[in-house]
PDB file of C-alpha atoms in Angstrom:
ATOM      1  CA  UNK A  30       2.762 -30.096  -1.789  1.00 67.00           C
ATOM      2  CA  UNK A  31       5.606 -29.287   0.911  1.00 76.00           C
ATOM      3  CA  UNK A  32       9.148 -30.101   0.254  1.00 84.00           C
ATOM      4  CA  UNK A  33      10.384 -32.073   4.364  1.00 83.00           C
ATOM      5  CA  UNK A  34      13.711 -29.669   3.976  1.00 83.00           C
ATOM      6  CA  UNK A  35      12.583 -26.629   4.655  1.00 89.00           C
ATOM      7  CA  UNK A  36      10.962 -26.228   8.134  1.00 89.00           C
ATOM      8  CA  UNK A  37       8.882 -23.408   9.175  1.00 92.00           C
ATOM      9  CA  UNK A  38       8.720 -20.365  12.606  1.00 95.00           C
ATOM     10  CA  UNK A  39       6.027 -18.508  10.954  1.00 96.00           C
ATOM     11  CA  UNK A  40       3.000 -20.494  12.777  1.00 95.00           C
ATOM     12  CA  UNK A  41       5.653 -19.400  16.531  1.00 95.00           C
ATOM     13  CA  UNK A  42       6.399 -16.315  15.344  1.00 97.00           C
ATOM     14  CA  UNK A  43       2.877 -15.665  14.522  1.00 97.00           C
ATOM     15  CA  UNK A  44       1.676 -16.352  17.828  1.00 97.00           C
ATOM     16  CA  UNK A  45       4.708 -14.483  19.800  1.00 97.00           C
ATOM     17  CA  UNK A  46       3.392 -11.114  17.677  1.00 97.00           C
ATOM     18  CA  UNK A  47      -0.222 -11.658  18.763  1.00 98.00           C
ATOM     19  CA  UNK A  48      -1.694 -12.334  15.295  1.00 98.00           C
ATOM     20  CA  UNK A  49      -4.526 -14.188  13.943  1.00 98.00           C
ATOM     21  CA  UNK A  50      -3.891 -15.422  10.093  1.00 98.00           C
ATOM     22  CA  UNK A  51      -6.050 -13.331   9.169  1.00 99.00           C
ATOM     23  CA  UNK A  52      -4.081 -10.472  10.267  1.00 98.00           C
ATOM     24  CA  UNK A  53      -0.991 -11.701   9.583  1.00 98.00           C
ATOM     25  CA  UNK A  54      -2.652 -12.387   5.290  1.00 98.00           C
ATOM     26  CA  UNK A  55      -3.992  -8.501   5.128  1.00 98.00           C
ATOM     27  CA  UNK A  56      -0.417  -7.650   6.124  1.00 97.00           C
ATOM     28  CA  UNK A  57       1.207  -9.528   3.990  1.00 97.00           C
ATOM     29  CA  UNK A  58      -1.743  -9.138   0.568  1.00 98.00           C
ATOM     30  CA  UNK A  59      -2.297 -12.845   1.332  1.00 98.00           C
ATOM     31  CA  UNK A  60      -5.542 -14.382   1.826  1.00 98.00           C
ATOM     32  CA  UNK A  61      -5.811 -16.031   5.337  1.00 98.00           C
ATOM     33  CA  UNK A  62      -5.410 -20.173   3.633  1.00 98.00           C
ATOM     34  CA  UNK A  63      -2.235 -19.066   1.694  1.00 98.00           C
ATOM     35  CA  UNK A  64      -0.757 -18.443   5.443  1.00 97.00           C
ATOM     36  CA  UNK A  65      -2.479 -21.866   7.200  1.00 97.00           C
ATOM     37  CA  UNK A  66      -1.507 -24.243   4.393  1.00 96.00           C
ATOM     38  CA  UNK A  67       2.371 -22.651   4.288  1.00 96.00           C
ATOM     39  CA  UNK A  68       2.570 -23.245   8.635  1.00 95.00           C
ATOM     40  CA  UNK A  69       0.971 -26.237   8.143  1.00 93.00           C
ATOM     41  CA  UNK A  70       4.114 -27.343   5.908  1.00 91.00           C
ATOM     42  CA  UNK A  71       1.693 -27.957   2.067  1.00 93.00           C
ATOM     43  CA  UNK A  72       2.844 -25.227   0.238  1.00 92.00           C
ATOM     44  CA  UNK A  73       6.092 -23.631   0.470  1.00 94.00           C
ATOM     45  CA  UNK A  74       6.348 -20.001   0.184  1.00 96.00           C
ATOM     46  CA  UNK A  75       7.501 -18.096  -3.515  1.00 96.00           C
ATOM     47  CA  UNK A  76      10.679 -15.295  -2.450  1.00 97.00           C
ATOM     48  CA  UNK A  77       7.772 -12.362  -2.958  1.00 97.00           C
ATOM     49  CA  UNK A  78       5.570 -14.297  -0.316  1.00 97.00           C
ATOM     50  CA  UNK A  79       8.760 -15.075   2.620  1.00 97.00           C
ATOM     51  CA  UNK A  80       9.429 -11.394   1.556  1.00 98.00           C
ATOM     52  CA  UNK A  81       6.048 -10.212   2.883  1.00 98.00           C
ATOM     53  CA  UNK A  82       5.838 -12.668   5.354  1.00 98.00           C
ATOM     54  CA  UNK A  83       8.699 -11.593   7.353  1.00 98.00           C
ATOM     55  CA  UNK A  84       8.257  -7.721   6.896  1.00 98.00           C
ATOM     56  CA  UNK A  85       4.994  -8.522   8.300  1.00 98.00           C
ATOM     57  CA  UNK A  86       5.907 -10.239  10.957  1.00 98.00           C
ATOM     58  CA  UNK A  87       9.101  -7.923  11.158  1.00 97.00           C
ATOM     59  CA  UNK A  88      11.816 -10.524  11.171  1.00 97.00           C
ATOM     60  CA  UNK A  89      14.309 -12.063   8.264  1.00 97.00           C
ATOM     61  CA  UNK A  90      13.144 -14.598   6.094  1.00 97.00           C
ATOM     62  CA  UNK A  91      15.598 -16.515   7.680  1.00 95.00           C
ATOM     63  CA  UNK A  92      13.789 -16.051  11.055  1.00 95.00           C
ATOM     64  CA  UNK A  93      11.190 -17.483   9.352  1.00 95.00           C
ATOM     65  CA  UNK A  94      11.795 -20.771   7.325  1.00 95.00           C
ATOM     66  CA  UNK A  95      15.405 -22.206   7.179  1.00 92.00           C
ATOM     67  CA  UNK A  96      16.840 -25.711   5.460  1.00 92.00           C
ATOM     68  CA  UNK A  97      16.353 -28.884   7.470  1.00 90.00           C
ATOM     69  CA  UNK A  98      19.277 -30.828   7.989  1.00 83.00           C
TER      70      UNK A  98
END
């Protein structure tokens, strides 16, 4: 399960970029289901996945994910 301390802007940034989950998954080299589970807080991404997602979206890891205070 996800961690309630981790917040995500992944869906917001993906939709602003005009990408579907499948398109982002292709760019990041993962499955659409992986994108879905990260967006819904079910799965906490590894460092490698977070970096891949940030690169695919042209942002930083800190731009995608944050700690909930």
